[in-house]
């Protein structure tokens, strides 16, 4: 079927009043996409940035309120130096071309992760993006960079212990209190997690926040992921019965 026809059909089926508010994405398969085409792995990442551009645009059009993209994990430092360097050049490239549109579209950019270990140029690019969109009130675009779910939870625990020592915490903490110490702070949990490339794991992404998220997997490699796939995921999400432990 032609892409335009698929898009039209999905448009008719999707209930635009019930689009998932927060969508988290594990962008996987860049390397395999490149290797299968006889290209160097970095070509997959380069194309992956194009997909990020398209998906952010489409998420905004569909009315998704928050999109959280897993761009670099705390474990990705174990890749060869050239690949780490290449991945670290991407935020700068992305913001150089996309920032004017993000500002115009009222998108608010956030960083989730430990920024202390990021190279200066990455921190600068993300800080500029965050700063320039600080007062925007539209879709929130979170980039998880040097992000790990376990280290986020440990950081939260250690910050809480510090606050307890300083007498800022009295008695027991509940889930709402704990949430405030996470990178996602006051944001609602993801309603939907998308992972591309056929892998079916969470890979240390948003471990606390994904507790009740709907999971959607596709065989499609990230560089081939497009608007139609995002719409398919949204439609499939709408067919799910979310019970949150109830009957
Ligand atoms: C996983 O594919 C992908 C990554 C580790 C990097 C994801 C990053 C992007 C798509 C671009 C980020 C864009 C911005 C703007 C920061 P893989 O390399 O593990 O693929 P493989 O499993 O096929 O080898």
Short mmCIF file of N, CA and C and ligand atoms in Angstrom, two decimals, residues 26-34 41 44-49 51-52 69-73 76 79 83 87 90-95 143 145 195 197 199 201 221-222, ligand 1:
data_model
loop_
_atom_site.label_atom_id
_atom_site.label_comp_id
_atom_site.label_asym_id
_atom_site.label_seq_id
_atom_site.Cartn_x
_atom_site.Cartn_y
_atom_site.Cartn_z
N UNK A 26 12.97 4.39 22.21
CA UNK A 26 14.32 3.82 22.15
C UNK A 26 14.64 3.67 20.67
N UNK A 27 15.55 4.52 20.21
CA UNK A 27 15.86 4.59 18.76
C UNK A 27 16.96 3.58 18.49
N UNK A 28 16.59 2.43 17.97
CA UNK A 28 17.58 1.36 17.83
C UNK A 28 17.66 0.87 16.37
N UNK A 29 18.83 0.39 15.99
CA UNK A 29 18.98 -0.23 14.67
C UNK A 29 19.75 0.61 13.67
N UNK A 30 20.34 1.70 14.12
CA UNK A 30 21.09 2.56 13.19
C UNK A 30 22.25 1.80 12.55
N UNK A 31 22.99 1.06 13.39
CA UNK A 31 24.17 0.33 12.90
C UNK A 31 23.78 -0.72 11.88
N UNK A 32 22.75 -1.52 12.22
CA UNK A 32 22.32 -2.58 11.30
C UNK A 32 21.78 -2.01 9.99
N UNK A 33 21.09 -0.89 10.09
CA UNK A 33 20.56 -0.23 8.88
C UNK A 33 21.71 0.09 7.93
N UNK A 34 22.79 0.61 8.51
CA UNK A 34 23.94 1.01 7.68
C UNK A 34 24.65 -0.23 7.11
N UNK A 41 28.85 2.42 9.90
CA UNK A 41 27.83 2.55 10.94
C UNK A 41 27.37 3.99 11.17
N UNK A 44 24.31 5.31 9.56
CA UNK A 44 23.04 4.98 10.22
C UNK A 44 22.66 6.04 11.25
N UNK A 45 23.65 6.50 12.00
CA UNK A 45 23.37 7.53 13.01
C UNK A 45 23.00 8.85 12.33
N UNK A 46 23.72 9.13 11.20
CA UNK A 46 23.42 10.38 10.47
C UNK A 46 21.96 10.37 10.00
N UNK A 47 21.57 9.23 9.42
CA UNK A 47 20.19 9.10 8.96
C UNK A 47 19.22 9.11 10.15
N UNK A 48 19.71 8.58 11.28
CA UNK A 48 18.88 8.56 12.50
C UNK A 48 18.50 9.95 12.95
N UNK A 49 19.38 10.90 12.74
CA UNK A 49 19.06 12.29 13.11
C UNK A 49 17.94 12.83 12.22
N UNK A 51 15.58 11.08 11.05
CA UNK A 51 14.35 10.49 11.60
C UNK A 51 13.90 11.26 12.84
N UNK A 52 14.87 11.66 13.67
CA UNK A 52 14.51 12.45 14.86
C UNK A 52 13.76 13.71 14.42
N UNK A 69 13.33 11.01 23.89
CA UNK A 69 14.15 10.22 22.97
C UNK A 69 15.44 9.76 23.65
N UNK A 70 15.70 8.45 23.57
CA UNK A 70 16.92 7.90 24.18
C UNK A 70 18.07 8.04 23.17
N UNK A 71 18.89 9.07 23.34
CA UNK A 71 19.91 9.38 22.34
C UNK A 71 21.28 8.81 22.69
N UNK A 72 21.56 8.65 24.00
CA UNK A 72 22.88 8.12 24.40
C UNK A 72 22.78 7.62 25.83
N UNK A 73 23.11 6.34 26.03
CA UNK A 73 22.98 5.76 27.37
C UNK A 73 24.30 5.82 28.12
N UNK A 76 26.62 3.50 26.55
CA UNK A 76 27.13 3.75 25.18
C UNK A 76 28.58 4.25 25.16
N UNK A 79 31.31 2.02 23.53
CA UNK A 79 31.49 1.86 22.07
C UNK A 79 32.87 2.39 21.66
N UNK A 83 33.04 6.11 17.36
CA UNK A 83 31.57 6.11 17.31
C UNK A 83 31.00 7.03 18.41
N UNK A 87 28.61 10.17 17.74
CA UNK A 87 27.32 10.35 18.42
C UNK A 87 27.29 11.68 19.17
N UNK A 90 26.22 14.83 17.24
CA UNK A 90 24.87 14.92 16.69
C UNK A 90 23.98 16.00 17.33
N UNK A 91 24.00 16.14 18.67
CA UNK A 91 23.13 17.18 19.24
C UNK A 91 23.42 18.56 18.64
N UNK A 92 24.71 18.87 18.48
CA UNK A 92 25.10 20.18 17.92
C UNK A 92 24.51 20.34 16.52
N UNK A 93 24.68 19.27 15.71
CA UNK A 93 24.17 19.32 14.32
C UNK A 93 22.66 19.50 14.32
N UNK A 94 22.01 18.76 15.20
CA UNK A 94 20.54 18.81 15.24
C UNK A 94 20.05 20.21 15.60
N UNK A 95 20.61 20.77 16.67
CA UNK A 95 20.12 22.08 17.12
C UNK A 95 20.48 23.19 16.14
N UNK A 143 15.61 15.02 25.54
CA UNK A 143 16.69 14.18 25.02
C UNK A 143 17.37 13.50 26.20
N UNK A 145 20.43 11.89 27.36
CA UNK A 145 21.84 11.89 26.92
C UNK A 145 22.71 11.57 28.12
N UNK A 195 10.01 0.96 20.77
CA UNK A 195 11.40 0.56 20.50
C UNK A 195 11.48 -0.01 19.09
N UNK A 197 13.71 -1.73 15.71
CA UNK A 197 14.74 -2.70 15.32
C UNK A 197 14.53 -4.13 15.81
N UNK A 199 14.34 -5.42 18.76
CA UNK A 199 14.78 -5.80 20.11
C UNK A 199 13.64 -5.52 21.08
N UNK A 201 13.60 -5.09 24.70
CA UNK A 201 14.07 -4.87 26.06
C UNK A 201 13.99 -3.38 26.38
N UNK A 221 14.05 -0.54 11.46
CA UNK A 221 15.23 0.13 12.02
C UNK A 221 14.95 1.63 12.14
N UNK A 222 15.57 2.26 13.14
CA UNK A 222 15.27 3.67 13.41
C UNK A 222 15.38 4.56 12.16
C1 LIG B 1 21.14 2.62 18.65
O1 LIG B 1 21.45 2.07 17.39
C2 LIG B 1 21.22 4.06 18.54
C3 LIG B 1 22.05 4.86 19.26
C4 LIG B 1 22.96 4.37 20.30
C5 LIG B 1 22.08 6.30 19.03
C6 LIG B 1 20.77 6.90 18.78
C7 LIG B 1 20.94 8.29 18.36
C8 LIG B 1 20.30 8.85 17.31
C9 LIG B 1 19.32 8.15 16.50
C10 LIG B 1 20.52 10.26 16.96
C11 LIG B 1 20.34 11.16 18.15
C12 LIG B 1 20.00 12.48 17.70
C13 LIG B 1 20.15 13.60 18.42
C14 LIG B 1 19.63 14.83 17.86
C15 LIG B 1 20.85 13.65 19.70
P1 LIG B 1 22.67 1.08 17.29
O2 LIG B 1 23.85 1.84 16.85
O3 LIG B 1 22.84 0.35 18.59
O4 LIG B 1 22.17 0.10 16.18
P2 LIG B 1 22.53 -1.43 16.06
O5 LIG B 1 21.91 -2.11 17.24
O6 LIG B 1 21.88 -1.80 14.78
O7 LIG B 1 24.02 -1.53 16.03
#
